[in-house]
Amino acid sequence: MANQRTLKGRQRTIQRNLARARARNEQFASTLTDPKSRFRSTSNATTSKSSISNYMSRPYDNTENIAANLRDAAITDGIVSSTLRYYQSHPTYNYSLFPVLGHKVYDVDQNMKNDYIDAAYLLNQYNIYFWAPYFFKETLLDGVTYWYTITDSSGVSYLKFPLEWCRVASIENGVYRFRIDMSKIKDEVQEELPTEIQKAYKKYKDGSISDDDQGWYDRKWYIVSDKGVAFTFDQNILVNGGTTISPFAAALMDSVSLSQAKDNVDIKDKLDTIRIIHSKIPTNSEGVPTLNLKTAKLFDAQMRSRLPEGVVPVTSPSNLTNVPLKGAGNDGVFETVGKQTEQLFYSLGTSAPLFGGSTTSANIVKESVRKDANWIFTNLFPMLENYYNQQLTSVKTKSKVVWNMRFIRESRFTLKDDIASYKDQLSYGGSRLDYLAACGLTPIESISKLLFEQKALDIDSIMKVKPTSNTLSAKSAKQPSTVINPNKGQPGRPKTDNPTDDTDRLDGEE
């Protein structure tokens, strides 16, 4: 009895700890691990070309299966995996923040400084550098992803819902909203869901949904509040029933074909190394074996036990002695692999030379990088900007000015040139904030660092400009007579703008 009471006490303790963890999940911006993988997609991947061909014949009816196969290819196919990482790491995700004048606000006042700090602080909570690449990768794989925002006073986290549960329901100011099929949720899962979804699930189970309920569709689809957001690159998703497929879905057939071509290479390699050893059973003049079957079987077993790997023994009364299988495979399998690899890169829309393939010009790689960057700037950035700008509307400011964020259009592959472009714009009145953002400083980081350096550290008094030929003039170059110039007599900046061969050089003394 004592052991039973102790066991029950442990179980109650575990349940209380789990309840506290669930409460923290709602109170703080954190999401718990799903030990039983109940939020994982339930669709299975297949390696059959016929199955994938059937999926692609009706893509919008098989969105979950296509996504499952693409996820499997991202693990097993090095080209697909490398391409995903390449796209994900392409942009810098640097961004700037600015006020949108208008709507009866036409001037900038002193309050806007504090408003800027408040808006920048809100964006900092969304941890864009961490989440934006994750949104990008997952949306490339699934075609559309569904997220629920969990926030508190210190940060933001997201819970991702499976494709099988959700459909896009509407678009508001460029932000996609979605609905959840409550019939797909099980009782054991609903306790891990946010409070809003739990209440909706309880209402669904109670059967208290009316036909005119604005928050529901077809009595089982719950339309999630503004805390839910969907990301997709397909603007036709609303006319396709709220579903879509990945822009990389066309590469699935080529990925499977490449895998089969590689299997053929393995078969050829095995055939090239296999040897057959023949043990002939003696026969009489009529071809009848003179050795009984039992003895022949014993000899065959002894020979098999002593042969190395890759040698196949054969015991028969025929005259076959040794058959080399080298060259018995298809001689063109390596060429097939190469062609199939090129086709896979073509379907993915990336340049093979970018991943080490042969090329006759470096410009091909450069133009491919620019092409991919333009696709990202056109499809990814506007989608994320709409979402974050929608969140910025929750900032209550004294000036009542709307604040917007904008991603800096720059790539990690052309970072030096992109930063130089923003730097050149400063000479013509360009934005300093955009330049700081291009250098990797977030809005809150820019103002926090600059204010701290100037007001707290008085950094200008610490980091004095060192005298060089670029910062000294003829008069300022004079030094006290007590200073010994170690560079006296060395070449320096001329005293005149029209020097000759015997012109004196500025060396710190006259």
Short mmCIF file of C-alpha atoms in Angstrom, two decimals:
data_model
loop_
_atom_site.label_atom_id
_atom_site.label_comp_id
_atom_site.label_asym_id
_atom_site.label_seq_id
_atom_site.Cartn_x
_atom_site.Cartn_y
_atom_site.Cartn_z
CA MET A 1 0.00 0.00 0.00
CA ALA A 2 2.86 2.36 0.79
CA ASN A 3 4.35 1.80 -2.66
CA GLN A 4 0.98 2.52 -4.31
CA ARG A 5 0.59 5.79 -2.38
CA THR A 6 4.13 6.79 -3.35
CA LEU A 7 3.42 6.01 -7.02
CA LYS A 8 0.19 8.00 -7.00
CA GLY A 9 1.99 10.88 -5.34
CA ARG A 10 4.64 10.88 -8.07
CA GLN A 11 1.96 10.80 -10.75
CA ARG A 12 0.18 13.77 -9.18
CA THR A 13 3.50 15.65 -9.00
CA ILE A 14 4.17 14.96 -12.69
CA GLN A 15 0.67 16.14 -13.60
CA ARG A 16 1.09 19.34 -11.55
CA ASN A 17 4.44 20.05 -13.20
CA LEU A 18 2.91 19.51 -16.64
CA ALA A 19 0.04 21.85 -15.75
CA ARG A 20 2.51 24.53 -14.67
CA ALA A 21 4.44 24.08 -17.93
CA ARG A 22 1.25 24.49 -19.94
CA ALA A 23 0.41 27.61 -17.97
CA ARG A 24 3.85 29.02 -18.74
CA ASN A 25 3.22 28.25 -22.40
CA GLU A 26 0.30 30.69 -22.34
CA GLN A 27 1.84 33.21 -19.97
CA PHE A 28 5.27 33.51 -21.56
CA ALA A 29 6.50 33.66 -25.13
CA SER A 30 7.66 30.05 -25.25
CA THR A 31 6.42 26.86 -26.85
CA LEU A 32 6.86 23.39 -25.39
CA THR A 33 8.39 20.35 -27.01
CA ASP A 34 5.90 17.83 -28.38
CA PRO A 35 7.35 14.50 -27.12
CA LYS A 36 4.85 12.38 -29.07
CA SER A 37 5.18 14.37 -32.32
CA ARG A 38 1.45 15.01 -32.38
CA PHE A 39 1.88 18.28 -34.29
CA ARG A 40 3.88 16.60 -37.03
CA SER A 41 2.43 16.10 -40.49
CA THR A 42 0.69 12.73 -40.85
CA SER A 43 1.32 12.38 -44.60
CA ASN A 44 3.94 9.83 -45.67
CA ALA A 45 6.54 10.22 -48.39
CA THR A 46 6.97 7.79 -51.28
CA THR A 47 9.88 7.05 -53.59
CA SER A 48 7.76 5.76 -56.46
CA LYS A 49 7.74 7.82 -59.65
CA SER A 50 4.24 6.62 -60.45
CA SER A 51 2.91 7.84 -57.09
CA ILE A 52 4.55 11.23 -57.46
CA SER A 53 3.24 11.46 -61.02
CA ASN A 54 -0.27 10.85 -59.70
CA TYR A 55 0.18 13.53 -57.04
CA MET A 56 1.38 16.07 -59.59
CA SER A 57 -1.53 15.32 -61.93
CA ARG A 58 -3.85 16.77 -59.27
CA PRO A 59 -1.50 18.90 -57.17
CA TYR A 60 -4.08 20.86 -55.17
CA ASP A 61 -5.78 17.65 -54.06
CA ASN A 62 -2.48 16.18 -52.84
CA THR A 63 -0.77 19.14 -51.20
CA GLU A 64 0.09 17.24 -48.01
CA ASN A 65 1.63 14.29 -49.89
CA ILE A 66 3.68 16.58 -52.13
CA ALA A 67 4.97 18.48 -49.09
CA ALA A 68 5.87 15.20 -47.35
CA ASN A 69 7.85 14.00 -50.38
CA LEU A 70 9.67 17.31 -50.69
CA ARG A 71 10.63 17.18 -47.02
CA ASP A 72 11.96 13.67 -47.53
CA ALA A 73 13.95 14.85 -50.57
CA ALA A 74 15.42 17.68 -48.48
CA ILE A 75 16.89 14.99 -46.19
CA THR A 76 17.95 12.34 -48.70
CA ASP A 77 18.84 14.45 -51.74
CA GLY A 78 21.94 16.59 -51.31
CA ILE A 79 21.03 18.91 -54.20
CA VAL A 80 17.59 19.74 -52.83
CA SER A 81 19.01 20.21 -49.33
CA SER A 82 21.83 22.47 -50.53
CA THR A 83 19.43 24.54 -52.63
CA LEU A 84 17.14 25.12 -49.66
CA ARG A 85 20.05 26.22 -47.49
CA TYR A 86 21.25 28.46 -50.30
CA TYR A 87 17.91 30.24 -50.60
CA GLN A 88 17.48 30.50 -46.84
CA SER A 89 20.89 32.10 -46.34
CA HIS A 90 20.68 34.35 -49.44
CA PRO A 91 19.15 37.53 -47.90
CA THR A 92 20.63 39.32 -44.90
CA TYR A 93 17.18 40.03 -43.38
CA ASN A 94 18.41 43.50 -42.39
CA TYR A 95 15.58 45.99 -42.04
CA SER A 96 14.91 49.67 -41.34
CA LEU A 97 12.03 51.54 -39.70
CA PHE A 98 10.34 54.75 -40.81
CA PRO A 99 7.19 56.83 -40.12
CA VAL A 100 4.43 57.06 -42.71
CA LEU A 101 3.32 60.68 -42.85
CA GLY A 102 -0.19 61.48 -43.92
CA HIS A 103 -3.66 60.92 -42.51
CA LYS A 104 -3.67 64.44 -41.01
CA VAL A 105 -0.03 64.17 -39.89
CA TYR A 106 2.27 66.19 -42.13
CA ASP A 107 5.19 67.20 -39.95
CA VAL A 108 7.79 65.60 -37.69
CA ASP A 109 7.85 66.60 -34.02
CA GLN A 110 9.96 65.72 -31.02
CA ASN A 111 7.57 63.00 -29.91
CA MET A 112 8.54 60.93 -32.91
CA LYS A 113 11.87 60.06 -31.33
CA ASN A 114 10.14 58.21 -28.52
CA ASP A 115 7.65 56.75 -30.99
CA TYR A 116 10.54 55.46 -33.08
CA ILE A 117 12.06 53.79 -30.02
CA ASP A 118 8.74 52.15 -29.09
CA ALA A 119 8.19 50.84 -32.62
CA ALA A 120 11.80 49.63 -32.87
CA TYR A 121 11.47 47.88 -29.51
CA LEU A 122 8.34 46.04 -30.70
CA LEU A 123 10.12 44.80 -33.82
CA ASN A 124 13.05 43.69 -31.67
CA GLN A 125 10.68 41.44 -29.72
CA TYR A 126 9.73 39.60 -32.90
CA ASN A 127 13.35 38.41 -33.28
CA ILE A 128 13.26 38.77 -37.05
CA TYR A 129 16.78 37.47 -37.63
CA PHE A 130 15.78 34.15 -36.02
CA TRP A 131 12.24 33.63 -37.27
CA ALA A 132 12.30 35.12 -40.80
CA PRO A 133 14.79 32.51 -42.17
CA TYR A 134 12.74 29.77 -40.52
CA PHE A 135 9.52 31.06 -42.10
CA PHE A 136 11.30 31.16 -45.45
CA LYS A 137 12.62 27.60 -45.33
CA GLU A 138 9.39 26.02 -44.08
CA THR A 139 7.30 27.85 -46.66
CA LEU A 140 9.64 26.75 -49.44
CA LEU A 141 9.11 23.15 -48.36
CA ASP A 142 5.35 23.14 -47.71
CA GLY A 143 4.19 25.86 -50.09
CA VAL A 144 2.13 27.37 -47.26
CA THR A 145 2.72 27.39 -43.51
CA TYR A 146 0.41 28.19 -40.60
CA TRP A 147 1.64 29.89 -37.42
CA TYR A 148 0.09 30.97 -34.14
CA THR A 149 1.70 33.88 -32.30
CA ILE A 150 2.42 33.54 -28.59
CA THR A 151 3.52 36.81 -26.98
CA ASP A 152 4.36 38.33 -23.64
CA SER A 153 6.09 41.50 -22.46
CA SER A 154 9.56 40.18 -23.31
CA GLY A 155 9.25 38.49 -26.66
CA VAL A 156 7.35 36.53 -29.30
CA SER A 157 7.26 32.84 -30.18
CA TYR A 158 5.30 30.80 -32.73
CA LEU A 159 3.48 27.49 -32.82
CA LYS A 160 3.33 25.79 -36.24
CA PHE A 161 0.21 23.85 -37.20
CA PRO A 162 0.24 20.84 -39.59
CA LEU A 163 -0.86 21.30 -43.18
CA GLU A 164 -3.60 18.70 -42.74
CA TRP A 165 -5.39 20.86 -40.17
CA CYS A 166 -5.52 24.23 -41.91
CA ARG A 167 -6.59 26.17 -44.98
CA VAL A 168 -6.06 29.82 -45.89
CA ALA A 169 -9.32 31.67 -45.22
CA SER A 170 -8.69 35.29 -46.26
CA ILE A 171 -6.15 38.00 -46.91
CA GLU A 172 -6.21 41.29 -44.97
CA ASN A 173 -3.85 44.10 -45.94
CA GLY A 174 -1.55 41.59 -47.56
CA VAL A 175 -1.57 39.24 -44.54
CA TYR A 176 -3.02 35.75 -44.94
CA ARG A 177 -5.35 34.43 -42.24
CA PHE A 178 -6.37 30.79 -41.88
CA ARG A 179 -8.95 28.42 -40.45
CA ILE A 180 -8.53 25.11 -38.59
CA ASP A 181 -10.49 21.90 -39.15
CA MET A 182 -11.56 20.93 -35.64
CA SER A 183 -12.41 17.41 -36.76
CA LYS A 184 -8.69 16.76 -37.28
CA ILE A 185 -7.82 17.56 -33.64
CA LYS A 186 -7.75 14.76 -31.10
CA ASP A 187 -8.58 15.04 -27.42
CA GLU A 188 -5.00 14.29 -26.37
CA VAL A 189 -3.70 17.17 -28.49
CA GLN A 190 -6.12 19.93 -27.55
CA GLU A 191 -4.58 20.39 -24.10
CA GLU A 192 -1.34 21.53 -25.75
CA LEU A 193 -3.09 24.09 -27.94
CA PRO A 194 -3.41 27.83 -27.18
CA THR A 195 -6.41 28.90 -25.12
CA GLU A 196 -8.26 30.32 -28.13
CA ILE A 197 -8.08 27.01 -30.02
CA GLN A 198 -9.04 25.03 -26.90
CA LYS A 199 -12.22 27.10 -26.49
CA ALA A 200 -13.08 26.63 -30.16
CA TYR A 201 -12.50 22.86 -29.89
CA LYS A 202 -14.77 22.65 -26.83
CA LYS A 203 -17.48 24.53 -28.70
CA TYR A 204 -17.12 22.13 -31.62
CA LYS A 205 -17.36 19.08 -29.37
CA ASP A 206 -20.42 20.51 -27.62
CA GLY A 207 -22.15 21.01 -30.97
CA SER A 208 -23.13 24.58 -30.10
CA ILE A 209 -22.09 26.13 -33.44
CA SER A 210 -24.83 27.93 -35.34
CA ASP A 211 -25.04 28.53 -39.09
CA ASP A 212 -24.72 32.30 -38.69
CA ASP A 213 -21.69 32.15 -36.41
CA GLN A 214 -19.16 34.54 -37.99
CA GLY A 215 -16.15 32.77 -36.50
CA TRP A 216 -16.91 29.44 -38.17
CA TYR A 217 -17.29 27.93 -41.62
CA ASP A 218 -19.29 24.77 -42.34
CA ARG A 219 -19.63 24.17 -38.58
CA LYS A 220 -16.18 22.61 -38.28
CA TRP A 221 -13.71 25.16 -39.63
CA TYR A 222 -12.72 27.68 -36.96
CA ILE A 223 -11.38 30.98 -38.31
CA VAL A 224 -8.34 31.88 -36.20
CA SER A 225 -7.96 35.41 -34.85
CA ASP A 226 -5.23 37.88 -35.80
CA LYS A 227 -2.81 35.83 -33.70
CA GLY A 228 -2.77 33.33 -36.56
CA VAL A 229 -0.87 34.04 -39.77
CA ALA A 230 -0.18 32.05 -42.91
CA PHE A 231 2.79 32.49 -45.26
CA THR A 232 2.77 31.51 -48.92
CA PHE A 233 4.34 32.61 -52.20
CA ASP A 234 1.28 31.64 -54.27
CA GLN A 235 -1.12 34.57 -54.64
CA ASN A 236 -3.65 32.25 -56.30
CA ILE A 237 -4.13 30.30 -53.09
CA LEU A 238 -7.50 31.95 -52.44
CA VAL A 239 -8.96 30.62 -55.71
CA ASN A 240 -7.49 27.14 -55.12
CA GLY A 241 -9.48 26.43 -51.98
CA GLY A 242 -6.87 27.84 -49.62
CA THR A 243 -4.17 25.31 -50.56
CA THR A 244 -1.04 25.38 -52.69
CA ILE A 245 2.20 23.51 -53.31
CA SER A 246 5.86 24.38 -53.00
CA PRO A 247 7.59 26.28 -55.83
CA PHE A 248 10.13 23.42 -55.76
CA ALA A 249 7.49 20.71 -56.29
CA ALA A 250 8.49 20.36 -59.95
CA ALA A 251 11.85 18.99 -58.82
CA LEU A 252 10.33 15.91 -57.16
CA MET A 253 10.25 13.79 -60.32
CA ASP A 254 13.83 14.74 -61.19
CA SER A 255 14.96 13.96 -57.65
CA VAL A 256 13.49 10.46 -57.83
CA SER A 257 14.99 9.92 -61.31
CA LEU A 258 18.40 10.99 -60.01
CA SER A 259 18.13 8.52 -57.12
CA GLN A 260 17.33 5.72 -59.53
CA ALA A 261 20.26 6.69 -61.77
CA LYS A 262 22.57 6.53 -58.76
CA ASP A 263 21.16 3.09 -57.89
CA ASN A 264 22.09 1.94 -61.40
CA VAL A 265 25.65 3.08 -60.78
CA ASP A 266 25.75 0.96 -57.62
CA ILE A 267 24.46 -2.03 -59.56
CA LYS A 268 27.13 -1.53 -62.23
CA ASP A 269 29.85 -1.31 -59.59
CA LYS A 270 28.70 -4.57 -58.04
CA LEU A 271 28.60 -6.32 -61.41
CA ASP A 272 32.10 -5.10 -62.21
CA THR A 273 33.51 -6.70 -59.05
CA ILE A 274 31.58 -9.97 -58.87
CA ARG A 275 33.31 -13.24 -59.93
CA ILE A 276 31.67 -16.61 -60.44
CA ILE A 277 33.66 -19.75 -59.48
CA HIS A 278 32.35 -22.92 -61.04
CA SER A 279 32.84 -26.37 -59.50
CA LYS A 280 32.14 -29.07 -62.11
CA ILE A 281 30.55 -32.35 -61.04
CA PRO A 282 32.13 -35.30 -62.91
CA THR A 283 29.94 -37.15 -65.38
CA ASN A 284 30.18 -40.38 -67.42
CA SER A 285 30.18 -40.65 -71.19
CA GLU A 286 26.42 -40.20 -71.23
CA GLY A 287 26.55 -37.03 -69.18
CA VAL A 288 25.18 -38.61 -66.01
CA PRO A 289 26.85 -37.32 -62.77
CA THR A 290 29.06 -39.96 -61.18
CA LEU A 291 29.03 -38.14 -57.83
CA ASN A 292 26.00 -38.59 -55.61
CA LEU A 293 24.01 -35.48 -54.67
CA LYS A 294 24.84 -35.63 -50.96
CA THR A 295 28.60 -35.61 -51.58
CA ALA A 296 28.32 -32.81 -54.18
CA LYS A 297 26.33 -30.73 -51.71
CA LEU A 298 29.03 -31.22 -49.07
CA PHE A 299 31.78 -30.10 -51.46
CA ASP A 300 29.72 -27.08 -52.45
CA ALA A 301 29.23 -26.05 -48.82
CA GLN A 302 32.96 -26.37 -48.09
CA MET A 303 33.82 -24.18 -51.09
CA ARG A 304 31.28 -21.50 -50.17
CA SER A 305 32.64 -21.23 -46.64
CA ARG A 306 36.16 -20.40 -47.88
CA LEU A 307 35.48 -17.91 -50.67
CA PRO A 308 35.98 -14.17 -50.12
CA GLU A 309 33.19 -11.59 -50.46
CA GLY A 310 32.26 -10.78 -54.04
CA VAL A 311 32.90 -14.32 -55.34
CA VAL A 312 29.83 -16.42 -56.14
CA PRO A 313 30.28 -20.23 -56.28
CA VAL A 314 28.28 -22.41 -58.66
CA THR A 315 28.26 -26.27 -58.53
CA SER A 316 26.87 -28.01 -61.60
CA PRO A 317 27.80 -30.71 -64.20
CA SER A 318 28.10 -28.07 -66.98
CA ASN A 319 31.39 -26.89 -68.48
CA LEU A 320 31.17 -23.28 -67.13
CA THR A 321 34.38 -22.38 -65.33
CA ASN A 322 34.77 -18.61 -64.68
CA VAL A 323 32.53 -15.76 -65.82
CA PRO A 324 33.83 -12.18 -65.22
CA LEU A 325 30.98 -9.64 -65.04
CA LYS A 326 33.14 -6.55 -65.53
CA GLY A 327 31.48 -4.23 -68.01
CA ALA A 328 28.22 -6.18 -67.84
CA GLY A 329 26.39 -3.08 -66.54
CA ASN A 330 25.21 -0.12 -68.57
CA ASP A 331 28.24 1.89 -69.66
CA GLY A 332 26.18 5.09 -69.86
CA VAL A 333 24.97 5.18 -66.25
CA PHE A 334 27.50 7.85 -65.24
CA GLU A 335 26.42 10.05 -68.13
CA THR A 336 22.80 9.52 -67.10
CA VAL A 337 23.57 10.67 -63.57
CA GLY A 338 25.24 13.81 -64.89
CA LYS A 339 22.33 14.70 -67.15
CA GLN A 340 19.80 14.00 -64.42
CA THR A 341 21.73 16.22 -62.00
CA GLU A 342 21.66 19.07 -64.50
CA GLN A 343 17.92 18.58 -64.96
CA LEU A 344 17.35 18.68 -61.20
CA PHE A 345 19.20 22.00 -60.92
CA TYR A 346 17.15 23.29 -63.83
CA SER A 347 13.88 22.30 -62.10
CA LEU A 348 15.00 23.96 -58.87
CA GLY A 349 15.78 27.15 -60.76
CA THR A 350 19.40 27.41 -59.57
CA SER A 351 22.69 27.38 -61.39
CA ALA A 352 24.71 24.14 -61.25
CA PRO A 353 28.05 26.04 -61.41
CA LEU A 354 27.01 27.77 -58.18
CA PHE A 355 27.39 24.39 -56.43
CA GLY A 356 30.65 23.44 -58.11
CA GLY A 357 29.44 22.36 -61.53
CA SER A 358 31.48 23.06 -64.64
CA THR A 359 31.11 26.44 -66.29
CA THR A 360 32.78 28.48 -69.00
CA SER A 361 32.11 31.88 -67.43
CA ALA A 362 31.97 33.30 -63.91
CA ASN A 363 29.28 35.71 -65.10
CA ILE A 364 26.85 32.79 -65.23
CA VAL A 365 27.20 32.34 -61.48
CA LYS A 366 26.92 36.08 -60.81
CA GLU A 367 23.79 36.44 -62.90
CA SER A 368 22.27 33.37 -61.23
CA VAL A 369 22.87 34.89 -57.79
CA ARG A 370 21.24 38.15 -58.88
CA LYS A 371 18.29 36.27 -60.36
CA ASP A 372 17.70 34.34 -57.16
CA ALA A 373 18.05 37.52 -55.10
CA ASN A 374 15.43 39.26 -57.24
CA TRP A 375 13.03 36.36 -56.72
CA ILE A 376 13.48 36.64 -52.95
CA PHE A 377 13.10 40.42 -52.98
CA THR A 378 9.91 40.10 -55.04
CA ASN A 379 8.21 37.25 -53.18
CA LEU A 380 9.56 36.85 -49.65
CA PHE A 381 10.15 40.42 -48.48
CA PRO A 382 6.74 41.95 -49.37
CA MET A 383 4.98 39.04 -47.65
CA LEU A 384 6.96 39.44 -44.41
CA GLU A 385 6.77 43.24 -44.54
CA ASN A 386 2.97 43.09 -44.70
CA TYR A 387 2.91 40.89 -41.62
CA TYR A 388 5.31 42.94 -39.50
CA ASN A 389 3.70 46.24 -40.56
CA GLN A 390 0.37 44.81 -39.45
CA GLN A 391 1.90 44.09 -36.04
CA LEU A 392 3.30 47.63 -35.85
CA THR A 393 -0.24 49.01 -35.91
CA SER A 394 -0.55 47.83 -32.30
CA VAL A 395 2.02 50.43 -31.19
CA LYS A 396 0.25 53.32 -29.46
CA THR A 397 2.18 56.52 -30.15
CA LYS A 398 1.65 60.11 -29.04
CA SER A 399 2.07 61.49 -32.53
CA LYS A 400 -0.44 58.93 -33.91
CA VAL A 401 1.86 58.26 -36.83
CA VAL A 402 1.84 54.87 -38.55
CA TRP A 403 5.22 53.11 -38.55
CA ASN A 404 6.42 50.71 -41.21
CA MET A 405 9.43 48.46 -41.54
CA ARG A 406 11.19 47.61 -44.76
CA PHE A 407 13.74 44.91 -45.49
CA ILE A 408 16.97 46.14 -47.02
CA ARG A 409 17.31 44.69 -50.51
CA GLU A 410 20.73 43.12 -50.15
CA SER A 411 22.21 39.63 -50.45
CA ARG A 412 24.98 37.96 -48.49
CA PHE A 413 26.57 36.98 -51.81
CA THR A 414 26.80 40.62 -52.96
CA LEU A 415 27.00 42.24 -49.52
CA LYS A 416 30.03 44.42 -50.20
CA ASP A 417 28.54 45.94 -53.34
CA ASP A 418 25.14 46.41 -51.70
CA ILE A 419 26.58 48.26 -48.71
CA ALA A 420 28.70 50.39 -51.06
CA SER A 421 25.55 51.35 -52.95
CA TYR A 422 23.82 52.59 -49.78
CA LYS A 423 27.01 54.42 -48.78
CA ASP A 424 27.17 56.19 -52.14
CA GLN A 425 23.57 57.31 -51.72
CA LEU A 426 24.57 59.28 -48.60
CA SER A 427 26.40 61.74 -50.85
CA TYR A 428 23.10 62.58 -52.55
CA GLY A 429 20.95 62.84 -49.42
CA GLY A 430 20.28 59.15 -48.88
CA SER A 431 19.03 57.70 -45.60
CA ARG A 432 21.58 57.14 -42.86
CA LEU A 433 19.21 54.70 -41.18
CA ASP A 434 19.10 52.60 -44.34
CA TYR A 435 22.90 52.62 -44.43
CA LEU A 436 23.13 51.54 -40.80
CA ALA A 437 20.55 48.83 -41.47
CA ALA A 438 22.51 47.65 -44.51
CA CYS A 439 25.54 47.33 -42.23
CA GLY A 440 23.55 44.95 -40.00
CA LEU A 441 22.22 47.23 -37.25
CA THR A 442 18.57 46.85 -36.28
CA PRO A 443 16.58 50.06 -35.62
CA ILE A 444 16.67 49.61 -31.84
CA GLU A 445 20.35 48.70 -32.02
CA SER A 446 21.18 51.80 -34.06
CA ILE A 447 19.61 54.32 -31.71
CA SER A 448 20.68 52.47 -28.55
CA LYS A 449 24.31 52.21 -29.66
CA LEU A 450 24.58 55.77 -30.93
CA LEU A 451 22.94 57.33 -27.86
CA PHE A 452 25.06 55.22 -25.54
CA GLU A 453 28.28 56.04 -27.36
CA GLN A 454 27.65 59.80 -27.45
CA LYS A 455 25.92 60.44 -24.12
CA ALA A 456 27.28 57.74 -21.84
CA LEU A 457 30.76 57.04 -23.19
CA ASP A 458 31.44 60.42 -24.85
CA ILE A 459 33.17 58.27 -27.43
CA ASP A 460 34.41 61.22 -29.49
CA SER A 461 36.71 62.23 -26.62
CA ILE A 462 38.00 58.66 -26.38
CA MET A 463 38.38 57.83 -30.07
CA LYS A 464 40.24 60.88 -31.36
CA VAL A 465 41.10 60.98 -35.02
CA LYS A 466 44.75 60.11 -35.56
CA PRO A 467 46.84 62.57 -37.61
CA THR A 468 47.44 61.24 -41.09
CA SER A 469 48.11 62.73 -44.50
CA ASN A 470 44.34 62.75 -45.03
CA THR A 471 43.54 64.71 -41.85
CA LEU A 472 46.44 67.21 -41.66
CA SER A 473 47.01 70.44 -43.52
CA ALA A 474 50.26 72.39 -43.84
CA LYS A 475 49.49 74.46 -40.72
CA SER A 476 48.03 71.70 -38.57
CA ALA A 477 50.98 69.46 -39.38
CA LYS A 478 53.32 71.56 -37.16
CA GLN A 479 54.53 69.83 -34.01
CA PRO A 480 56.35 71.20 -30.95
CA SER A 481 60.13 71.36 -31.27
CA THR A 482 60.42 68.89 -28.42
CA VAL A 483 58.73 66.20 -30.49
CA ILE A 484 61.11 64.00 -32.38
CA ASN A 485 59.64 62.89 -35.67
CA PRO A 486 60.88 59.38 -36.47
CA ASN A 487 59.72 59.80 -40.06
CA LYS A 488 61.73 62.98 -40.71
CA GLY A 489 63.12 63.00 -44.23
CA GLN A 490 60.66 60.34 -45.39
CA PRO A 491 58.30 60.94 -48.31
CA GLY A 492 55.02 62.57 -47.27
CA ARG A 493 52.33 64.87 -48.56
CA PRO A 494 53.82 67.71 -50.70
CA LYS A 495 53.60 71.33 -49.50
CA THR A 496 52.18 72.38 -52.83
CA ASP A 497 49.45 71.03 -55.05
CA ASN A 498 51.89 71.10 -58.01
CA PRO A 499 54.97 69.24 -56.78
CA THR A 500 58.19 68.81 -58.71
CA ASP A 501 61.04 66.37 -58.26
CA ASP A 502 62.76 68.61 -55.67
CA THR A 503 59.62 69.75 -53.78
CA ASP A 504 59.92 69.46 -49.98
CA ARG A 505 57.63 66.97 -48.28
CA LEU A 506 55.63 67.62 -45.10
CA ASP A 507 57.43 65.71 -42.34
CA GLY A 508 56.11 67.38 -39.19
CA GLU A 509 58.74 70.17 -39.05
CA GLU A 510 59.76 73.16 -41.17
#
